[in-house]
Amino acid sequence: MTNELMKDAMDMLASTSRTFLIPINGLVPGLKEAVASAYLCMRAIDEIEDHPELPSAVKHELLIGISRILREPSWNAALQTLFQPYREQLPEVTVRMSDWIDLCPDTATARVLEGTAQMAGQMAEWVDKGWEIKSEADLDHYTYCVAGAVGELLTDLWMWYDGTKTDRTKAVAFGRGLQAVNILLNQKDDQTRGVAFFPEGWGMDEMFAYTKRNLDQADAYIADIPPGPIFNFCSIPLALAHGSLNALAAGESKLRRSDVLEIVSRLTGEGTA
């Protein structure tokens, strides 16, 4: 069952995030399952927050429900009951959240559950606010809720796996920087759906500076990690984030696929074919 479930998880990663598929696939057994579990659980709730058709009230109901249920001893049946009325609307990565939790090694499950519960509750708050960001403090809070907290979770998983210690403040900047790049990449799509993550009075210059500050801290975060699978995992999405920021600065809409392949090839030592 575990091998079959792992294959399902990697297939789901391939369909939801090519950015993280390669670094997760490169992790060692045990850590690979834990990080894949964490990523897919958080992707599951992210799909609810970003769902183009669900009303905000339903998003809030689902996210608050997940936050509560994952803190209870018997979460499996309760999750299925919560999702049942919306199974036709929700993507597979969301309705299979129980499977992704089962994928996690037992000794890391509590941390993944808590991290997912925390993020779901905070996402529910932002749904209620209509993702209204007025100040840099608001932006910091939002990017912490949806990404900086992921950096903290990863830091705890590194410690859980082999005792690797990393700076938690820099871990938050690691997640925050990746999210800020996504905000820049998705600005036009966000505007189309009536959401603006730029603080009042901010233009591209201010958001670029904010993103660069956090990516610089992310560079310092991985500089403290010894060579090995954990360093390799962190270096790929960070290099792609830097590449995307450079592409945007050069007037491109995103990083070209050939550049993505070159970056991944350089960091993994694998061919791009």
PDB file of C-alpha atoms in Angstrom:
ATOM      1  CA  MET A   1       0.000   0.000   0.000  1.00  0.00           C
ATOM      2  CA  THR A   2       2.802   2.431   0.873  1.00  0.00           C
ATOM      3  CA  ASN A   3       4.546   1.983  -2.502  1.00  0.00           C
ATOM      4  CA  GLU A   4       1.254   2.442  -4.333  1.00  0.00           C
ATOM      5  CA  LEU A   5       0.413   5.487  -2.244  1.00  0.00           C
ATOM      6  CA  MET A   6       3.856   6.977  -2.862  1.00  0.00           C
ATOM      7  CA  LYS A   7       3.365   6.526  -6.593  1.00  0.00           C
ATOM      8  CA  ASP A   8      -0.014   8.287  -6.336  1.00  0.00           C
ATOM      9  CA  ALA A   9       1.624  11.099  -4.382  1.00  0.00           C
ATOM     10  CA  MET A  10       4.366  11.615  -6.960  1.00  0.00           C
ATOM     11  CA  ASP A  11       1.794  11.523  -9.763  1.00  0.00           C
ATOM     12  CA  MET A  12      -0.192  14.179  -7.902  1.00  0.00           C
ATOM     13  CA  LEU A  13       2.931  16.280  -7.433  1.00  0.00           C
ATOM     14  CA  ALA A  14       3.622  16.009 -11.157  1.00  0.00           C
ATOM     15  CA  SER A  15       0.150  17.370 -11.921  1.00  0.00           C
ATOM     16  CA  THR A  16       0.145  20.141  -9.303  1.00  0.00           C
ATOM     17  CA  SER A  17       3.713  21.434  -9.003  1.00  0.00           C
ATOM     18  CA  ARG A  18       6.610  20.715 -11.304  1.00  0.00           C
ATOM     19  CA  THR A  19       8.647  23.147  -9.178  1.00  0.00           C
ATOM     20  CA  PHE A  20       8.557  20.837  -6.161  1.00  0.00           C
ATOM     21  CA  LEU A  21       8.290  17.472  -7.925  1.00  0.00           C
ATOM     22  CA  ILE A  22      12.004  17.277  -8.704  1.00  0.00           C
ATOM     23  CA  PRO A  23      13.353  18.387  -5.289  1.00  0.00           C
ATOM     24  CA  ILE A  24      10.928  16.123  -3.402  1.00  0.00           C
ATOM     25  CA  ASN A  25      11.758  13.206  -5.673  1.00  0.00           C
ATOM     26  CA  GLY A  26      15.426  13.759  -4.837  1.00  0.00           C
ATOM     27  CA  LEU A  27      14.963  13.368  -1.079  1.00  0.00           C
ATOM     28  CA  VAL A  28      15.956  10.240   0.792  1.00  0.00           C
ATOM     29  CA  PRO A  29      13.385   7.674   1.991  1.00  0.00           C
ATOM     30  CA  GLY A  30      11.544   8.760   5.109  1.00  0.00           C
ATOM     31  CA  LEU A  31      12.182  12.443   4.545  1.00  0.00           C
ATOM     32  CA  LYS A  32      10.727  12.118   1.051  1.00  0.00           C
ATOM     33  CA  GLU A  33       7.424  10.782   2.393  1.00  0.00           C
ATOM     34  CA  ALA A  34       7.252  13.425   5.124  1.00  0.00           C
ATOM     35  CA  VAL A  35       7.869  16.370   2.793  1.00  0.00           C
ATOM     36  CA  ALA A  36       5.575  14.980   0.091  1.00  0.00           C
ATOM     37  CA  SER A  37       2.845  14.541   2.716  1.00  0.00           C
ATOM     38  CA  ALA A  38       3.292  18.088   3.989  1.00  0.00           C
ATOM     39  CA  TYR A  39       3.355  19.604   0.508  1.00  0.00           C
ATOM     40  CA  LEU A  40       0.245  17.767  -0.693  1.00  0.00           C
ATOM     41  CA  CYS A  41      -1.718  18.568   2.478  1.00  0.00           C
ATOM     42  CA  MET A  42      -0.932  22.241   2.056  1.00  0.00           C
ATOM     43  CA  ARG A  43      -1.662  22.100  -1.646  1.00  0.00           C
ATOM     44  CA  ALA A  44      -5.021  20.560  -0.741  1.00  0.00           C
ATOM     45  CA  ILE A  45      -6.027  23.556   1.354  1.00  0.00           C
ATOM     46  CA  ASP A  46      -4.482  26.028  -1.086  1.00  0.00           C
ATOM     47  CA  GLU A  47      -6.818  24.666  -3.760  1.00  0.00           C
ATOM     48  CA  ILE A  48      -9.757  25.556  -1.513  1.00  0.00           C
ATOM     49  CA  GLU A  49      -8.503  29.098  -0.885  1.00  0.00           C
ATOM     50  CA  ASP A  50      -7.928  29.699  -4.621  1.00  0.00           C
ATOM     51  CA  HIS A  51     -11.004  27.847  -5.904  1.00  0.00           C
ATOM     52  CA  PRO A  52     -12.562  29.974  -8.679  1.00  0.00           C
ATOM     53  CA  GLU A  53     -16.172  28.871  -8.084  1.00  0.00           C
ATOM     54  CA  LEU A  54     -16.667  28.157  -4.388  1.00  0.00           C
ATOM     55  CA  PRO A  55     -18.318  31.025  -2.478  1.00  0.00           C
ATOM     56  CA  SER A  56     -16.237  32.599   0.273  1.00  0.00           C
ATOM     57  CA  ALA A  57     -18.617  31.251   2.919  1.00  0.00           C
ATOM     58  CA  VAL A  58     -18.005  27.688   1.715  1.00  0.00           C
ATOM     59  CA  LYS A  59     -14.245  28.240   1.584  1.00  0.00           C
ATOM     60  CA  HIS A  60     -14.362  29.498   5.163  1.00  0.00           C
ATOM     61  CA  GLU A  61     -16.474  26.534   6.267  1.00  0.00           C
ATOM     62  CA  LEU A  62     -14.085  24.030   4.698  1.00  0.00           C
ATOM     63  CA  LEU A  63     -10.885  25.679   5.900  1.00  0.00           C
ATOM     64  CA  ILE A  64     -12.106  26.178   9.469  1.00  0.00           C
ATOM     65  CA  GLY A  65     -13.416  22.620   9.437  1.00  0.00           C
ATOM     66  CA  ILE A  66     -10.036  21.248   8.342  1.00  0.00           C
ATOM     67  CA  SER A  67      -8.253  23.344  10.976  1.00  0.00           C
ATOM     68  CA  ARG A  68     -10.487  21.910  13.710  1.00  0.00           C
ATOM     69  CA  ILE A  69     -10.602  18.313  12.467  1.00  0.00           C
ATOM     70  CA  LEU A  70      -6.834  17.912  12.075  1.00  0.00           C
ATOM     71  CA  ARG A  71      -6.420  18.748  15.767  1.00  0.00           C
ATOM     72  CA  GLU A  72      -8.774  15.909  16.756  1.00  0.00           C
ATOM     73  CA  PRO A  73      -7.724  12.255  17.298  1.00  0.00           C
ATOM     74  CA  SER A  74     -10.110  10.810  14.688  1.00  0.00           C
ATOM     75  CA  TRP A  75      -9.697  13.029  11.649  1.00  0.00           C
ATOM     76  CA  ASN A  76     -10.162  10.597   8.764  1.00  0.00           C
ATOM     77  CA  ALA A  77     -13.929  10.058   8.818  1.00  0.00           C
ATOM     78  CA  ALA A  78     -14.539  13.674   9.822  1.00  0.00           C
ATOM     79  CA  LEU A  79     -12.621  14.929   6.783  1.00  0.00           C
ATOM     80  CA  GLN A  80     -14.665  12.747   4.454  1.00  0.00           C
ATOM     81  CA  THR A  81     -17.885  14.046   6.007  1.00  0.00           C
ATOM     82  CA  LEU A  82     -16.686  17.631   5.628  1.00  0.00           C
ATOM     83  CA  PHE A  83     -15.792  17.177   1.957  1.00  0.00           C
ATOM     84  CA  GLN A  84     -18.819  15.083   0.968  1.00  0.00           C
ATOM     85  CA  PRO A  85     -21.199  17.921  -0.082  1.00  0.00           C
ATOM     86  CA  TYR A  86     -18.485  19.446  -2.292  1.00  0.00           C
ATOM     87  CA  ARG A  87     -16.745  16.364  -3.707  1.00  0.00           C
ATOM     88  CA  GLU A  88     -17.808  17.188  -7.258  1.00  0.00           C
ATOM     89  CA  GLN A  89     -16.298  20.668  -7.023  1.00  0.00           C
ATOM     90  CA  LEU A  90     -13.109  19.967  -5.112  1.00  0.00           C
ATOM     91  CA  PRO A  91      -9.975  18.686  -6.889  1.00  0.00           C
ATOM     92  CA  GLU A  92      -8.576  15.234  -6.190  1.00  0.00           C
ATOM     93  CA  VAL A  93      -5.598  16.595  -4.268  1.00  0.00           C
ATOM     94  CA  THR A  94      -8.044  18.045  -1.729  1.00  0.00           C
ATOM     95  CA  VAL A  95     -10.489  15.172  -1.306  1.00  0.00           C
ATOM     96  CA  ARG A  96      -7.564  12.748  -0.873  1.00  0.00           C
ATOM     97  CA  MET A  97      -6.027  14.683   2.021  1.00  0.00           C
ATOM     98  CA  SER A  98      -6.391  11.636   4.293  1.00  0.00           C
ATOM     99  CA  ASP A  99      -4.186   9.650   1.925  1.00  0.00           C
ATOM    100  CA  TRP A 100      -1.475  12.289   2.010  1.00  0.00           C
ATOM    101  CA  ILE A 101      -1.542  12.256   5.803  1.00  0.00           C
ATOM    102  CA  ASP A 102      -1.247   8.467   5.787  1.00  0.00           C
ATOM    103  CA  LEU A 103       1.857   8.812   3.618  1.00  0.00           C
ATOM    104  CA  CYS A 104       3.724  10.646   6.392  1.00  0.00           C
ATOM    105  CA  PRO A 105       5.983   8.628   8.741  1.00  0.00           C
ATOM    106  CA  ASP A 106       4.240   8.220  12.103  1.00  0.00           C
ATOM    107  CA  THR A 107       6.820  10.193  14.070  1.00  0.00           C
ATOM    108  CA  ALA A 108       6.416  13.251  11.822  1.00  0.00           C
ATOM    109  CA  THR A 109       2.622  13.122  11.383  1.00  0.00           C
ATOM    110  CA  ALA A 110       1.763  15.329  14.369  1.00  0.00           C
ATOM    111  CA  ARG A 111       3.943  18.177  13.053  1.00  0.00           C
ATOM    112  CA  VAL A 112       2.444  17.950   9.552  1.00  0.00           C
ATOM    113  CA  LEU A 113      -1.084  17.889  10.987  1.00  0.00           C
ATOM    114  CA  GLU A 114      -0.417  20.920  13.162  1.00  0.00           C
ATOM    115  CA  GLY A 115       1.206  22.854  10.335  1.00  0.00           C
ATOM    116  CA  THR A 116      -1.696  22.133   7.993  1.00  0.00           C
ATOM    117  CA  ALA A 117      -4.276  22.958  10.663  1.00  0.00           C
ATOM    118  CA  GLN A 118      -2.553  26.256  11.404  1.00  0.00           C
ATOM    119  CA  MET A 119      -2.393  27.231   7.743  1.00  0.00           C
ATOM    120  CA  ALA A 120      -6.022  26.271   7.099  1.00  0.00           C
ATOM    121  CA  GLY A 121      -7.225  28.427   9.992  1.00  0.00           C
ATOM    122  CA  GLN A 122      -5.178  31.400   8.832  1.00  0.00           C
ATOM    123  CA  MET A 123      -6.340  30.988   5.251  1.00  0.00           C
ATOM    124  CA  ALA A 124      -9.934  31.084   6.519  1.00  0.00           C
ATOM    125  CA  GLU A 125      -9.196  34.451   8.137  1.00  0.00           C
ATOM    126  CA  TRP A 126      -7.851  35.823   4.850  1.00  0.00           C
ATOM    127  CA  VAL A 127     -10.908  34.550   2.985  1.00  0.00           C
ATOM    128  CA  ASP A 128     -13.051  36.533   5.452  1.00  0.00           C
ATOM    129  CA  LYS A 129     -10.913  39.627   4.877  1.00  0.00           C
ATOM    130  CA  GLY A 130     -11.236  39.277   1.108  1.00  0.00           C
ATOM    131  CA  TRP A 131      -7.432  39.101   0.958  1.00  0.00           C
ATOM    132  CA  GLU A 132      -7.322  42.844   1.614  1.00  0.00           C
ATOM    133  CA  ILE A 133      -3.722  43.957   2.024  1.00  0.00           C
ATOM    134  CA  LYS A 134      -3.216  47.597   2.901  1.00  0.00           C
ATOM    135  CA  SER A 135       0.275  47.721   4.366  1.00  0.00           C
ATOM    136  CA  GLU A 136       3.596  45.927   4.322  1.00  0.00           C
ATOM    137  CA  ALA A 137       2.656  44.475   7.722  1.00  0.00           C
ATOM    138  CA  ASP A 138      -0.451  42.948   6.103  1.00  0.00           C
ATOM    139  CA  LEU A 139       1.685  41.532   3.305  1.00  0.00           C
ATOM    140  CA  ASP A 140       4.138  40.102   5.828  1.00  0.00           C
ATOM    141  CA  HIS A 141       1.259  38.473   7.707  1.00  0.00           C
ATOM    142  CA  TYR A 142      -0.272  37.003   4.561  1.00  0.00           C
ATOM    143  CA  THR A 143       2.996  35.654   3.175  1.00  0.00           C
ATOM    144  CA  TYR A 144       3.794  34.173   6.581  1.00  0.00           C
ATOM    145  CA  CYS A 145       0.419  32.432   6.785  1.00  0.00           C
ATOM    146  CA  VAL A 146       0.613  30.794   3.367  1.00  0.00           C
ATOM    147  CA  ALA A 147       4.363  30.284   2.927  1.00  0.00           C
ATOM    148  CA  GLY A 148       6.572  31.460   5.795  1.00  0.00           C
ATOM    149  CA  ALA A 149       4.929  28.896   8.067  1.00  0.00           C
ATOM    150  CA  VAL A 150       5.845  26.249   5.488  1.00  0.00           C
ATOM    151  CA  GLY A 151       9.486  27.273   5.906  1.00  0.00           C
ATOM    152  CA  GLU A 152       9.105  26.702   9.652  1.00  0.00           C
ATOM    153  CA  LEU A 153       7.537  23.294   9.047  1.00  0.00           C
ATOM    154  CA  LEU A 154      10.373  22.270   6.751  1.00  0.00           C
ATOM    155  CA  THR A 155      12.887  23.426   9.353  1.00  0.00           C
ATOM    156  CA  ASP A 156      11.213  21.153  11.895  1.00  0.00           C
ATOM    157  CA  LEU A 157      11.229  18.246   9.437  1.00  0.00           C
ATOM    158  CA  TRP A 158      14.979  18.710   8.841  1.00  0.00           C
ATOM    159  CA  MET A 159      15.530  18.511  12.606  1.00  0.00           C
ATOM    160  CA  TRP A 160      13.198  15.508  12.874  1.00  0.00           C
ATOM    161  CA  TYR A 161      14.989  13.616  10.155  1.00  0.00           C
ATOM    162  CA  ASP A 162      18.660  13.955  11.026  1.00  0.00           C
ATOM    163  CA  GLY A 163      19.100  16.814  13.483  1.00  0.00           C
ATOM    164  CA  THR A 164      19.915  19.439  10.833  1.00  0.00           C
ATOM    165  CA  LYS A 165      19.535  22.847  12.495  1.00  0.00           C
ATOM    166  CA  THR A 166      18.488  25.913  10.511  1.00  0.00           C
ATOM    167  CA  ASP A 167      17.523  29.485  11.388  1.00  0.00           C
ATOM    168  CA  ARG A 168      13.736  29.778  11.823  1.00  0.00           C
ATOM    169  CA  THR A 169      13.643  33.495  10.973  1.00  0.00           C
ATOM    170  CA  LYS A 170      15.477  32.828   7.714  1.00  0.00           C
ATOM    171  CA  ALA A 171      13.192  29.836   7.136  1.00  0.00           C
ATOM    172  CA  VAL A 172      10.219  32.200   7.178  1.00  0.00           C
ATOM    173  CA  ALA A 173      11.987  34.444   4.649  1.00  0.00           C
ATOM    174  CA  PHE A 174      12.641  31.379   2.471  1.00  0.00           C
ATOM    175  CA  GLY A 175       8.915  30.658   2.220  1.00  0.00           C
ATOM    176  CA  ARG A 176       7.992  34.324   2.051  1.00  0.00           C
ATOM    177  CA  GLY A 177      10.387  34.998  -0.808  1.00  0.00           C
ATOM    178  CA  LEU A 178       9.010  32.151  -2.906  1.00  0.00           C
ATOM    179  CA  GLN A 179       5.468  33.397  -2.270  1.00  0.00           C
ATOM    180  CA  ALA A 180       6.409  36.961  -3.208  1.00  0.00           C
ATOM    181  CA  VAL A 181       7.721  35.715  -6.550  1.00  0.00           C
ATOM    182  CA  ASN A 182       4.386  33.954  -7.091  1.00  0.00           C
ATOM    183  CA  ILE A 183       2.545  37.186  -6.320  1.00  0.00           C
ATOM    184  CA  LEU A 184       4.568  38.972  -8.994  1.00  0.00           C
ATOM    185  CA  LEU A 185       4.051  36.164 -11.509  1.00  0.00           C
ATOM    186  CA  ASN A 186       0.303  35.966 -10.869  1.00  0.00           C
ATOM    187  CA  GLN A 187      -0.439  39.676 -10.548  1.00  0.00           C
ATOM    188  CA  LYS A 188      -2.595  39.932 -13.662  1.00  0.00           C
ATOM    189  CA  ASP A 189      -4.557  36.762 -12.882  1.00  0.00           C
ATOM    190  CA  ASP A 190      -5.138  37.981  -9.335  1.00  0.00           C
ATOM    191  CA  GLN A 191      -6.414  41.319 -10.620  1.00  0.00           C
ATOM    192  CA  THR A 192      -8.817  39.467 -12.917  1.00  0.00           C
ATOM    193  CA  ARG A 193     -10.378  37.720  -9.921  1.00  0.00           C
ATOM    194  CA  GLY A 194     -10.484  40.945  -7.927  1.00  0.00           C
ATOM    195  CA  VAL A 195      -7.587  40.248  -5.554  1.00  0.00           C
ATOM    196  CA  ALA A 196      -4.561  42.507  -5.066  1.00  0.00           C
ATOM    197  CA  PHE A 197      -1.650  41.465  -2.881  1.00  0.00           C
ATOM    198  CA  PHE A 198       0.251  44.720  -3.381  1.00  0.00           C
ATOM    199  CA  PRO A 199       0.034  47.051  -0.359  1.00  0.00           C
ATOM    200  CA  GLU A 200      -1.586  50.432  -0.965  1.00  0.00           C
ATOM    201  CA  GLY A 201       0.752  52.741  -2.839  1.00  0.00           C
ATOM    202  CA  TRP A 202       3.067  49.954  -3.937  1.00  0.00           C
ATOM    203  CA  GLY A 203       4.101  49.406  -7.520  1.00  0.00           C
ATOM    204  CA  MET A 204       6.424  46.883  -9.087  1.00  0.00           C
ATOM    205  CA  ASP A 205       9.558  48.550  -7.672  1.00  0.00           C
ATOM    206  CA  GLU A 206       8.392  48.152  -4.094  1.00  0.00           C
ATOM    207  CA  MET A 207       7.281  44.559  -4.585  1.00  0.00           C
ATOM    208  CA  PHE A 208      10.543  43.699  -6.327  1.00  0.00           C
ATOM    209  CA  ALA A 209      12.501  45.166  -3.414  1.00  0.00           C
ATOM    210  CA  TYR A 210      10.372  43.233  -0.889  1.00  0.00           C
ATOM    211  CA  THR A 211      10.892  40.017  -2.819  1.00  0.00           C
ATOM    212  CA  LYS A 212      14.633  40.567  -3.185  1.00  0.00           C
ATOM    213  CA  ARG A 213      15.038  41.217   0.562  1.00  0.00           C
ATOM    214  CA  ASN A 214      13.377  37.935   1.386  1.00  0.00           C
ATOM    215  CA  LEU A 215      15.241  35.965  -1.266  1.00  0.00           C
ATOM    216  CA  ASP A 216      18.527  37.336   0.106  1.00  0.00           C
ATOM    217  CA  GLN A 217      17.534  35.951   3.519  1.00  0.00           C
ATOM    218  CA  ALA A 218      16.582  32.686   1.842  1.00  0.00           C
ATOM    219  CA  ASP A 219      20.077  32.509   0.347  1.00  0.00           C
ATOM    220  CA  ALA A 220      21.476  32.895   3.864  1.00  0.00           C
ATOM    221  CA  TYR A 221      19.071  30.181   5.077  1.00  0.00           C
ATOM    222  CA  ILE A 222      20.375  27.517   2.712  1.00  0.00           C
ATOM    223  CA  ALA A 223      23.997  28.662   3.127  1.00  0.00           C
ATOM    224  CA  ASP A 224      23.829  27.237   6.658  1.00  0.00           C
ATOM    225  CA  ILE A 225      22.687  23.803   5.432  1.00  0.00           C
ATOM    226  CA  PRO A 226      25.433  21.217   4.818  1.00  0.00           C
ATOM    227  CA  PRO A 227      25.686  19.585   1.379  1.00  0.00           C
ATOM    228  CA  GLY A 228      23.216  16.758   0.897  1.00  0.00           C
ATOM    229  CA  PRO A 229      19.576  16.050   0.076  1.00  0.00           C
ATOM    230  CA  ILE A 230      18.151  18.820   2.294  1.00  0.00           C
ATOM    231  CA  PHE A 231      20.398  21.459   0.697  1.00  0.00           C
ATOM    232  CA  ASN A 232      19.536  20.123  -2.760  1.00  0.00           C
ATOM    233  CA  PHE A 233      15.817  20.265  -1.964  1.00  0.00           C
ATOM    234  CA  CYS A 234      15.996  23.921  -0.918  1.00  0.00           C
ATOM    235  CA  SER A 235      18.335  25.082  -3.656  1.00  0.00           C
ATOM    236  CA  ILE A 236      16.113  24.156  -6.611  1.00  0.00           C
ATOM    237  CA  PRO A 237      12.968  26.217  -5.838  1.00  0.00           C
ATOM    238  CA  LEU A 238      15.161  29.072  -4.594  1.00  0.00           C
ATOM    239  CA  ALA A 239      17.185  29.144  -7.823  1.00  0.00           C
ATOM    240  CA  LEU A 240      13.966  29.053  -9.849  1.00  0.00           C
ATOM    241  CA  ALA A 241      12.602  31.941  -7.773  1.00  0.00           C
ATOM    242  CA  HIS A 242      15.714  34.019  -8.458  1.00  0.00           C
ATOM    243  CA  GLY A 243      15.478  33.117 -12.134  1.00  0.00           C
ATOM    244  CA  SER A 244      11.817  34.107 -12.294  1.00  0.00           C
ATOM    245  CA  LEU A 245      12.535  37.435 -10.610  1.00  0.00           C
ATOM    246  CA  ASN A 246      15.318  38.137 -13.098  1.00  0.00           C
ATOM    247  CA  ALA A 247      13.021  37.213 -15.994  1.00  0.00           C
ATOM    248  CA  LEU A 248      10.324  39.582 -14.731  1.00  0.00           C
ATOM    249  CA  ALA A 249      12.898  42.345 -14.324  1.00  0.00           C
ATOM    250  CA  ALA A 250      13.912  41.790 -17.951  1.00  0.00           C
ATOM    251  CA  GLY A 251      10.326  42.236 -19.118  1.00  0.00           C
ATOM    252  CA  GLU A 252       9.450  38.558 -19.528  1.00  0.00           C
ATOM    253  CA  SER A 253       6.133  37.233 -18.206  1.00  0.00           C
ATOM    254  CA  LYS A 254       7.814  34.206 -16.621  1.00  0.00           C
ATOM    255  CA  LEU A 255      10.953  32.090 -16.691  1.00  0.00           C
ATOM    256  CA  ARG A 256      11.326  30.302 -20.020  1.00  0.00           C
ATOM    257  CA  ARG A 257      11.122  26.524 -19.918  1.00  0.00           C
ATOM    258  CA  SER A 258      14.608  26.222 -21.400  1.00  0.00           C
ATOM    259  CA  ASP A 259      15.935  28.309 -18.507  1.00  0.00           C
ATOM    260  CA  VAL A 260      14.040  26.161 -16.005  1.00  0.00           C
ATOM    261  CA  LEU A 261      15.627  23.043 -17.474  1.00  0.00           C
ATOM    262  CA  GLU A 262      19.086  24.624 -17.435  1.00  0.00           C
ATOM    263  CA  ILE A 263      18.762  25.600 -13.759  1.00  0.00           C
ATOM    264  CA  VAL A 264      17.490  22.179 -12.717  1.00  0.00           C
ATOM    265  CA  SER A 265      20.157  20.429 -14.765  1.00  0.00           C
ATOM    266  CA  ARG A 266      22.903  22.554 -13.230  1.00  0.00           C
ATOM    267  CA  LEU A 267      21.740  21.863  -9.684  1.00  0.00           C
ATOM    268  CA  THR A 268      20.970  18.168 -10.063  1.00  0.00           C
ATOM    269  CA  GLY A 269      23.693  17.207 -12.509  1.00  0.00           C
ATOM    270  CA  GLU A 270      21.073  15.504 -14.660  1.00  0.00           C
ATOM    271  CA  GLY A 271      20.459  16.054 -18.362  1.00  0.00           C
ATOM    272  CA  THR A 272      17.548  18.117 -19.589  1.00  0.00           C
ATOM    273  CA  ALA A 273      16.244  15.667 -22.153  1.00  0.00           C
TER     274      ALA A 273
END
